[in-house]
Amino acid sequence: MSGDQTRMRSHKPVEESPSSADGAHWSDRVLRAAPVLLTYLDLEQRIRYANHAHLRWLGNDPHRIVGKRLIEVIGERNHRLASAALARAYGGHHASYEGESYRGDELRYVHGNFQPEFDADGKVCGVVSALMDITERHTLDLQLLESERRFFSAFQHAAIGMTLSHPDGHFLRVNAAVCQMLGYAKREMLALDIAAITHPDDLAAEMELRQQLLAGERESYQLEKRSLHKDGHVVHTQLTVSLVPDAQGQPLYCVSQVQDISQRKAFEDALYRERELAEVTLRSIGDAVITTDTLLNITSLNPIAEAMTGWSNHEARGRPIDEIFQLHDIAQGLPVANPLRAAIQHNSIVDLAGKTQLRHRHGFDTPIEDSSAPIHDHAGNVIGGVLVFHDVSESRSLALKMIHLNQHDTLTGLPNRNQLHEQVEQALDSASRHQQRAALLYIDIDQFKLVNDLHGQAIGDRVLRSFAAQLQHNLPADALLSRHGGDEFVVVLPHLDSAGEAASLSQNLINQAEQIRVEGVAELRLHASIGISIYPDNGTDVENLLQHAQTALTAVKAQGRHGFRFFTASMKERERARREIETALRRALPQHELSLHYQPKVSAVDGRIVGAEALLRWLVDGQVLHSPDQFIPVAEDSWLILPIGAWVLRQAFRQARAWQQAGHAIPISVNVSPRQFQHPEFYGWLDEVLQETGLDAGLLELELTERMVMAGGETTTGLLRRIKQRGISLSLDDFGTGYCSLSYLKHFPIDALKIDRVFVRDLPTDPDTATITRSIVAMALSLNKLVIAEGVETEEQARFLREAGCTQLQGYLFGKAMPADELQLRLTASDRTGQESGGAANV
């Protein structure tokens, strides 16, 4: 018997050679129950032994896999993963592998040992393999590692100071923030303890709290104390300390959060001084001042207020405001509501309306002017109110009204741009004092000019008033709103805890704008765009913040409007580039730098050219100056798209007419921009160019986007029907990427759908894309629509689309966009051959 046969006999599967001996019986049971895949491999990597775990784990009957090569049983992917370890074992060395393994398509993790077996001559004659499934352990290890990583990453990079300290007070770990706060290097601070960095007068109080924490008498403690900087100066800090116990519940270490509150302490001292100054000021100014709590009970009167009301500060304190401050209308003597009540209720400044007089305690009246405002605490909460008033004459009243008109918008009543600068300055001063951020929101109504064009100036004014009222209603109490001009508004948020607040508010304002309804306008859906700049991140003065918010607004519009963006430094470069493009674009048309290229559309059945799409190009000396993706959005924003769009229509019509006269009567499709399509004169321009060129309307196709069709309501539907009745074909461009449902198509007179290149690109390799595309084609054909696929670049894509039922194909496979004379040569060649080949040679 050969050596191989001997080894095969000595390593037969346990299942094939049961033994009656007790040892063999137990070894058989152990091998059957072992949670390990045991395998013996010969020099050809054929399986000579496999235990019963193969059946439980992999569904492989050990009897059936004996004699097969390992790669046949475990597959190429698993064999490749273990190949290095196997090679080492066959080289005579013990080897191990720990990593991925696949059970079918299921990813598992295993630990494997590969032990070489040697014959009598010391040569490797086989390998014993033992694999254990460690997926659960691997998952737990990863979770533990990730948990530790997150904790120590959060600890090290926390914005506030963090320390871990031993129960005896020595530091075990400190983060960068606390080291920077106290001026120590990390290694220096780890050599210290709590006592070394604590002011001697505050140490006893902390040690007492810490002892209570270690004794289990409390779970945590908070403390304000004076910490000592490395250079000796005092740093006021606030501590939050918690205890972490070990597995037996004994103190392991303390976790401390350390915040520098030195500036807050300085503000508190400054506030005390300001209160003292305010007391002196109130007693010395020429206006009367009364303050109240939120229930409108008097809290103070200054000397002028005492004289004008007849009440002393001591007598009036605690009494209702209406008892002390009695107002009457000058004309009829009727009581007038106290404006302070409205000021506190609406959290806004309220002035007296009309001619009003104050009745003295002893019965005589004095004409006054009054301003009422809420008083806020540091968090912006209303904690009371203040009345400031004085005796006025007729001339002074007129002067104040003129000042008001100069500072407020006559249409909306909001502060205008004259007052905006002062408002923003005050907000920034407040944010600076409280060490908070502030935000400036620059808001614009998308395409508001169309509202005026379609509905008239009077309706436009009503829309602006409604929009302003909606903004005011949805802003927080401390926000400042002004009209910057036209359809542009500015919101200032003086107290911002995070940029997320500005983002959340902006999205809400955008959503609420869509809900605005104006009487007399049946179809009105306003869209707003918002640019945001943050103080002090994006600037510390008014002009910079305004400019940066406007730049962010421009970025929103460049991405399609109806959204918000925060300012980033990179936007300045993009804005500069955009302005350069706009400047050059204004010269492009008169200097004949714009031209039309035409991309052929072919029949999906026989490859003949059956149409062409007119595509705008910007060329100087034969070279592309800017791509359409770069200059068309700029043309849209600057309204240059209207003259450019009119030129495109005229050029495309003339070319279609020229081809028709030359015997090539193929339809030309032209992309229409939203501004063109929504312009009230669009149909007139279209009809005028058709008559001027004499083009058969059936040779013209207008390509519209889903958003244009869906957003216009009945007005759009009516325009589409007029265009269709004129004989012009209509197609939906980039179908499937917007929000137009196929179920809506029956409501619109659309002739064709263009499947977007996004779907075509992934055909036929992506099953989901293939399914979606087949569904679109089938449903469109059931509605009697032509289906055109764009972006076709490979024969495989073309074959799939042809089989799916597409009517026409367009893309580099059949020809890129080319000048008109080049396409005419292809049309002539196509007429001669009777068929366009559609192969790659035509590209």
mmCIF file of C-alpha atoms in Angstrom, residues 100-362:
data_model
loop_
_atom_site.group_PDB
_atom_site.id
_atom_site.type_symbol
_atom_site.label_atom_id
_atom_site.label_comp_id
_atom_site.label_asym_id
_atom_site.label_seq_id
_atom_site.Cartn_x
_atom_site.Cartn_y
_atom_site.Cartn_z
ATOM 1 C CA GLU A 100 -12.987 37.423 7.110
ATOM 2 C CA SER A 101 -14.623 34.277 5.813
ATOM 3 C CA TYR A 102 -17.810 33.785 3.827
ATOM 4 C CA ARG A 103 -20.587 31.306 4.528
ATOM 5 C CA GLY A 104 -22.288 31.604 1.165
ATOM 6 C CA ASP A 105 -22.897 35.366 0.845
ATOM 7 C CA GLU A 106 -22.829 35.843 4.626
ATOM 8 C CA LEU A 107 -19.670 37.504 5.972
ATOM 9 C CA ARG A 108 -18.263 35.853 9.114
ATOM 10 C CA TYR A 109 -15.010 36.130 11.061
ATOM 11 C CA VAL A 110 -12.884 33.088 11.872
ATOM 12 C CA HIS A 111 -9.678 32.101 13.653
ATOM 13 C CA GLY A 112 -7.839 29.278 11.927
ATOM 14 C CA ASN A 113 -4.758 27.195 12.812
ATOM 15 C CA PHE A 114 -2.855 25.289 10.115
ATOM 16 C CA GLN A 115 -0.488 22.628 11.480
ATOM 17 C CA PRO A 116 1.846 20.791 9.054
ATOM 18 C CA GLU A 117 2.209 16.988 9.414
ATOM 19 C CA PHE A 118 5.551 15.409 8.619
ATOM 20 C CA ASP A 119 6.408 11.927 7.331
ATOM 21 C CA ALA A 120 9.245 9.735 8.565
ATOM 22 C CA ASP A 121 11.720 11.665 6.411
ATOM 23 C CA GLY A 122 10.709 14.971 7.961
ATOM 24 C CA LYS A 123 8.908 16.167 4.865
ATOM 25 C CA VAL A 124 5.476 17.787 4.954
ATOM 26 C CA CYS A 125 2.870 15.232 3.982
ATOM 27 C CA GLY A 126 -0.280 17.104 4.879
ATOM 28 C CA VAL A 127 -1.865 19.942 6.869
ATOM 29 C CA VAL A 128 -4.351 19.788 9.733
ATOM 30 C CA SER A 129 -6.737 22.774 9.655
ATOM 31 C CA ALA A 130 -8.877 23.904 12.597
ATOM 32 C CA LEU A 131 -11.208 26.888 12.161
ATOM 33 C CA MET A 132 -13.342 28.499 14.839
ATOM 34 C CA ASP A 133 -16.133 31.038 14.186
ATOM 35 C CA ILE A 134 -15.311 34.187 16.205
ATOM 36 C CA THR A 135 -17.880 36.530 14.614
ATOM 37 C CA GLU A 136 -19.620 37.363 17.886
ATOM 38 C CA ARG A 137 -16.335 37.967 19.717
ATOM 39 C CA HIS A 138 -15.054 40.064 16.813
ATOM 40 C CA THR A 139 -18.228 42.194 16.891
ATOM 41 C CA LEU A 140 -17.900 42.734 20.642
ATOM 42 C CA ASP A 141 -14.214 43.627 20.269
ATOM 43 C CA LEU A 142 -15.048 46.197 17.595
ATOM 44 C CA GLN A 143 -17.838 47.673 19.710
ATOM 45 C CA LEU A 144 -15.570 47.924 22.739
ATOM 46 C CA LEU A 145 -12.766 49.442 20.689
ATOM 47 C CA GLU A 146 -15.146 51.948 19.092
ATOM 48 C CA SER A 147 -16.644 52.845 22.479
ATOM 49 C CA GLU A 148 -13.207 53.503 23.938
ATOM 50 C CA ARG A 149 -12.165 55.452 20.852
ATOM 51 C CA ARG A 150 -15.264 57.644 21.013
ATOM 52 C CA PHE A 151 -14.826 58.297 24.724
ATOM 53 C CA PHE A 152 -11.183 59.277 24.540
ATOM 54 C CA SER A 153 -11.684 61.219 21.320
ATOM 55 C CA ALA A 154 -14.545 63.146 22.949
ATOM 56 C CA PHE A 155 -12.411 63.579 26.076
ATOM 57 C CA GLN A 156 -9.340 64.846 24.231
ATOM 58 C CA HIS A 157 -11.143 67.106 21.761
ATOM 59 C CA ALA A 158 -13.890 68.421 24.045
ATOM 60 C CA ALA A 159 -14.326 72.183 23.837
ATOM 61 C CA ILE A 160 -14.340 72.392 27.645
ATOM 62 C CA GLY A 161 -11.636 71.209 30.031
ATOM 63 C CA MET A 162 -11.737 67.542 31.068
ATOM 64 C CA THR A 163 -9.709 65.684 33.717
ATOM 65 C CA LEU A 164 -9.574 62.175 35.172
ATOM 66 C CA SER A 165 -8.182 62.159 38.710
ATOM 67 C CA HIS A 166 -7.283 59.465 41.231
ATOM 68 C CA PRO A 167 -9.295 59.432 44.478
ATOM 69 C CA ASP A 168 -6.225 60.954 46.160
ATOM 70 C CA GLY A 169 -6.466 63.967 43.830
ATOM 71 C CA HIS A 170 -3.587 63.298 41.433
ATOM 72 C CA PHE A 171 -4.371 63.747 37.745
ATOM 73 C CA LEU A 172 -4.472 60.599 35.615
ATOM 74 C CA ARG A 173 -5.483 62.188 32.309
ATOM 75 C CA VAL A 174 -6.050 65.787 31.148
ATOM 76 C CA ASN A 175 -7.227 67.145 27.798
ATOM 77 C CA ALA A 176 -5.834 69.971 25.696
ATOM 78 C CA ALA A 177 -8.576 72.427 26.675
ATOM 79 C CA VAL A 178 -7.817 72.328 30.436
ATOM 80 C CA CYS A 179 -4.063 72.541 29.767
ATOM 81 C CA GLN A 180 -4.586 75.626 27.617
ATOM 82 C CA MET A 181 -6.954 77.083 30.217
ATOM 83 C CA LEU A 182 -4.343 76.829 33.017
ATOM 84 C CA GLY A 183 -1.181 77.291 30.940
ATOM 85 C CA TYR A 184 0.433 73.887 31.574
ATOM 86 C CA ALA A 185 1.853 71.327 29.197
ATOM 87 C CA LYS A 186 0.134 67.957 29.554
ATOM 88 C CA ARG A 187 3.150 66.257 31.183
ATOM 89 C CA GLU A 188 3.454 69.154 33.659
ATOM 90 C CA MET A 189 -0.152 68.917 34.743
ATOM 91 C CA LEU A 190 -0.024 65.125 35.138
ATOM 92 C CA ALA A 191 2.629 65.685 37.801
ATOM 93 C CA LEU A 192 0.210 67.844 39.850
ATOM 94 C CA ASP A 193 -2.851 67.245 41.992
ATOM 95 C CA ILE A 194 -6.056 69.216 42.648
ATOM 96 C CA ALA A 195 -4.583 71.127 45.581
ATOM 97 C CA ALA A 196 -1.710 72.454 43.436
ATOM 98 C CA ILE A 197 -4.047 74.271 41.023
ATOM 99 C CA THR A 198 -6.698 75.474 43.503
ATOM 100 C CA HIS A 199 -6.724 78.830 45.264
ATOM 101 C CA PRO A 200 -6.000 78.192 48.954
ATOM 102 C CA ASP A 201 -9.202 79.950 50.056
ATOM 103 C CA ASP A 202 -11.343 77.630 47.882
ATOM 104 C CA LEU A 203 -9.558 74.327 48.579
ATOM 105 C CA ALA A 204 -11.403 73.364 51.772
ATOM 106 C CA ALA A 205 -14.834 73.682 50.123
ATOM 107 C CA GLU A 206 -13.810 71.433 47.225
ATOM 108 C CA MET A 207 -12.159 68.837 49.451
ATOM 109 C CA GLU A 208 -15.342 68.570 51.529
ATOM 110 C CA LEU A 209 -17.491 67.984 48.432
ATOM 111 C CA ARG A 210 -14.955 65.514 47.051
ATOM 112 C CA GLN A 211 -14.943 63.539 50.315
ATOM 113 C CA GLN A 212 -18.773 63.309 50.187
ATOM 114 C CA LEU A 213 -18.474 62.036 46.601
ATOM 115 C CA LEU A 214 -15.915 59.351 47.517
ATOM 116 C CA ALA A 215 -17.991 58.283 50.535
ATOM 117 C CA GLY A 216 -21.046 57.703 48.317
ATOM 118 C CA GLU A 217 -23.046 60.492 49.939
ATOM 119 C CA ARG A 218 -23.611 62.185 46.582
ATOM 120 C CA GLU A 219 -23.379 61.140 42.918
ATOM 121 C CA SER A 220 -21.773 64.368 41.680
ATOM 122 C CA TYR A 221 -21.153 67.967 42.605
ATOM 123 C CA GLN A 222 -20.865 71.368 40.967
ATOM 124 C CA LEU A 223 -18.599 74.104 42.235
ATOM 125 C CA GLU A 224 -17.388 77.535 41.223
ATOM 126 C CA LYS A 225 -13.815 78.098 42.369
ATOM 127 C CA ARG A 226 -10.681 80.043 41.642
ATOM 128 C CA SER A 227 -8.074 77.955 39.851
ATOM 129 C CA LEU A 228 -4.443 79.017 39.590
ATOM 130 C CA HIS A 229 -2.834 79.544 36.190
ATOM 131 C CA LYS A 230 0.785 78.439 35.760
ATOM 132 C CA ASP A 231 1.858 82.109 35.725
ATOM 133 C CA GLY A 232 0.015 82.723 39.014
ATOM 134 C CA HIS A 233 -3.080 84.658 37.919
ATOM 135 C CA VAL A 234 -6.558 83.507 38.928
ATOM 136 C CA VAL A 235 -8.837 81.709 36.474
ATOM 137 C CA HIS A 236 -12.472 81.544 37.589
ATOM 138 C CA THR A 237 -13.768 78.042 36.798
ATOM 139 C CA GLN A 238 -16.938 76.031 37.167
ATOM 140 C CA LEU A 239 -16.513 72.311 37.901
ATOM 141 C CA THR A 240 -18.908 69.424 37.374
ATOM 142 C CA VAL A 241 -17.439 66.314 39.016
ATOM 143 C CA SER A 242 -18.705 62.707 38.861
ATOM 144 C CA LEU A 243 -17.323 59.473 40.331
ATOM 145 C CA VAL A 244 -16.629 56.346 38.261
ATOM 146 C CA PRO A 245 -16.561 53.165 40.425
ATOM 147 C CA ASP A 246 -14.815 49.882 39.656
ATOM 148 C CA ALA A 247 -16.551 46.503 39.283
ATOM 149 C CA GLN A 248 -16.774 46.154 43.088
ATOM 150 C CA GLY A 249 -18.305 49.610 43.495
ATOM 151 C CA GLN A 250 -15.150 51.164 44.936
ATOM 152 C CA PRO A 251 -13.974 54.616 43.727
ATOM 153 C CA LEU A 252 -11.876 54.179 40.548
ATOM 154 C CA TYR A 253 -11.429 57.755 39.356
ATOM 155 C CA CYS A 254 -13.259 61.091 39.146
ATOM 156 C CA VAL A 255 -14.301 62.762 35.900
ATOM 157 C CA SER A 256 -14.288 66.564 35.973
ATOM 158 C CA GLN A 257 -15.642 69.031 33.427
ATOM 159 C CA VAL A 258 -13.940 72.419 33.771
ATOM 160 C CA GLN A 259 -15.320 75.616 32.253
ATOM 161 C CA ASP A 260 -13.558 78.963 32.267
ATOM 162 C CA ILE A 261 -16.089 81.498 33.592
ATOM 163 C CA SER A 262 -13.648 84.363 34.065
ATOM 164 C CA GLN A 263 -15.411 86.482 31.480
ATOM 165 C CA ARG A 264 -18.796 85.771 33.040
ATOM 166 C CA LYS A 265 -17.440 86.932 36.380
ATOM 167 C CA ALA A 266 -16.095 90.036 34.697
ATOM 168 C CA PHE A 267 -19.521 90.604 33.108
ATOM 169 C CA GLU A 268 -21.192 90.251 36.490
ATOM 170 C CA ASP A 269 -18.868 92.864 37.943
ATOM 171 C CA ALA A 270 -19.475 95.080 34.927
ATOM 172 C CA LEU A 271 -23.222 94.554 35.285
ATOM 173 C CA TYR A 272 -23.099 95.707 38.867
ATOM 174 C CA ARG A 273 -21.258 98.840 37.801
ATOM 175 C CA GLU A 274 -23.759 99.353 34.954
ATOM 176 C CA ARG A 275 -26.641 99.135 37.411
ATOM 177 C CA GLU A 276 -25.052 101.777 39.547
ATOM 178 C CA LEU A 277 -24.521 103.919 36.456
ATOM 179 C CA ALA A 278 -28.115 103.296 35.318
ATOM 180 C CA GLU A 279 -29.445 104.476 38.672
ATOM 181 C CA VAL A 280 -27.492 107.701 38.361
ATOM 182 C CA THR A 281 -28.525 108.146 34.731
ATOM 183 C CA LEU A 282 -32.234 107.595 35.390
ATOM 184 C CA ARG A 283 -32.164 110.225 38.071
ATOM 185 C CA SER A 284 -30.404 112.766 35.908
ATOM 186 C CA ILE A 285 -31.969 112.472 32.409
ATOM 187 C CA GLY A 286 -34.708 114.833 31.219
ATOM 188 C CA ASP A 287 -37.241 112.074 30.299
ATOM 189 C CA ALA A 288 -39.582 110.390 32.722
ATOM 190 C CA VAL A 289 -38.954 106.641 33.217
ATOM 191 C CA ILE A 290 -41.221 104.061 34.838
ATOM 192 C CA THR A 291 -40.330 100.355 35.139
ATOM 193 C CA THR A 292 -42.663 97.449 35.952
ATOM 194 C CA ASP A 293 -42.608 93.700 36.417
ATOM 195 C CA THR A 294 -44.353 91.364 33.962
ATOM 196 C CA LEU A 295 -47.671 91.835 35.805
ATOM 197 C CA LEU A 296 -47.396 95.602 35.200
ATOM 198 C CA ASN A 297 -46.824 96.424 38.840
ATOM 199 C CA ILE A 298 -44.525 99.419 39.390
ATOM 200 C CA THR A 299 -40.923 98.659 40.339
ATOM 201 C CA SER A 300 -39.452 102.192 40.035
ATOM 202 C CA LEU A 301 -40.061 105.820 39.041
ATOM 203 C CA ASN A 302 -37.274 108.274 38.352
ATOM 204 C CA PRO A 303 -37.574 111.884 39.666
ATOM 205 C CA ILE A 304 -39.076 113.244 36.387
ATOM 206 C CA ALA A 305 -41.726 110.503 36.430
ATOM 207 C CA GLU A 306 -42.476 111.344 40.059
ATOM 208 C CA ALA A 307 -43.050 114.997 39.087
ATOM 209 C CA MET A 308 -45.241 114.218 36.043
ATOM 210 C CA THR A 309 -47.461 111.632 37.804
ATOM 211 C CA GLY A 310 -47.570 113.137 41.289
ATOM 212 C CA TRP A 311 -46.518 109.803 42.850
ATOM 213 C CA SER A 312 -43.295 109.237 44.742
ATOM 214 C CA ASN A 313 -41.174 106.192 43.953
ATOM 215 C CA HIS A 314 -41.842 104.809 47.449
ATOM 216 C CA GLU A 315 -45.640 105.263 47.166
ATOM 217 C CA ALA A 316 -45.933 103.884 43.632
ATOM 218 C CA ARG A 317 -43.799 100.763 44.025
ATOM 219 C CA GLY A 318 -45.939 97.613 43.873
ATOM 220 C CA ARG A 319 -49.046 99.414 42.587
ATOM 221 C CA PRO A 320 -50.633 98.603 39.172
ATOM 222 C CA ILE A 321 -49.364 100.759 36.307
ATOM 223 C CA ASP A 322 -52.908 101.833 35.365
ATOM 224 C CA GLU A 323 -53.319 103.486 38.768
ATOM 225 C CA ILE A 324 -50.153 105.559 38.395
ATOM 226 C CA PHE A 325 -49.929 106.142 34.629
ATOM 227 C CA GLN A 326 -53.398 107.206 33.411
ATOM 228 C CA LEU A 327 -53.682 108.108 29.716
ATOM 229 C CA HIS A 328 -56.510 109.923 27.903
ATOM 230 C CA ASP A 329 -57.189 110.888 24.315
ATOM 231 C CA ILE A 330 -56.695 114.647 23.830
ATOM 232 C CA ALA A 331 -59.605 115.047 21.381
ATOM 233 C CA GLN A 332 -62.395 113.336 23.359
ATOM 234 C CA GLY A 333 -60.872 112.712 26.781
ATOM 235 C CA LEU A 334 -61.496 108.947 26.554
ATOM 236 C CA PRO A 335 -59.146 106.514 28.350
ATOM 237 C CA VAL A 336 -56.276 105.148 26.224
ATOM 238 C CA ALA A 337 -54.871 101.656 26.678
ATOM 239 C CA ASN A 338 -51.461 101.554 28.265
ATOM 240 C CA PRO A 339 -48.935 100.695 25.493
ATOM 241 C CA LEU A 340 -46.710 98.825 27.935
ATOM 242 C CA ARG A 341 -49.268 96.023 28.169
ATOM 243 C CA ALA A 342 -48.982 95.374 24.407
ATOM 244 C CA ALA A 343 -45.190 95.749 24.518
ATOM 245 C CA ILE A 344 -44.852 92.976 27.110
ATOM 246 C CA GLN A 345 -47.526 90.777 25.526
ATOM 247 C CA HIS A 346 -45.966 90.933 22.026
ATOM 248 C CA ASN A 347 -42.355 91.318 23.206
ATOM 249 C CA SER A 348 -41.818 94.370 21.022
ATOM 250 C CA ILE A 349 -41.435 98.130 21.224
ATOM 251 C CA VAL A 350 -44.792 99.923 21.186
ATOM 252 C CA ASP A 351 -45.289 103.676 20.849
ATOM 253 C CA LEU A 352 -48.379 105.711 21.754
ATOM 254 C CA ALA A 353 -50.708 106.193 18.789
ATOM 255 C CA GLY A 354 -52.334 109.580 18.263
ATOM 256 C CA LYS A 355 -52.400 112.585 20.586
ATOM 257 C CA THR A 356 -52.374 111.450 24.194
ATOM 258 C CA GLN A 357 -52.171 113.165 27.550
ATOM 259 C CA LEU A 358 -51.103 111.967 30.973
ATOM 260 C CA ARG A 359 -53.402 112.733 33.920
ATOM 261 C CA HIS A 360 -51.568 113.937 37.035
ATOM 262 C CA ARG A 361 -52.479 112.549 40.454
ATOM 263 C CA HIS A 362 -54.097 115.885 41.247
#
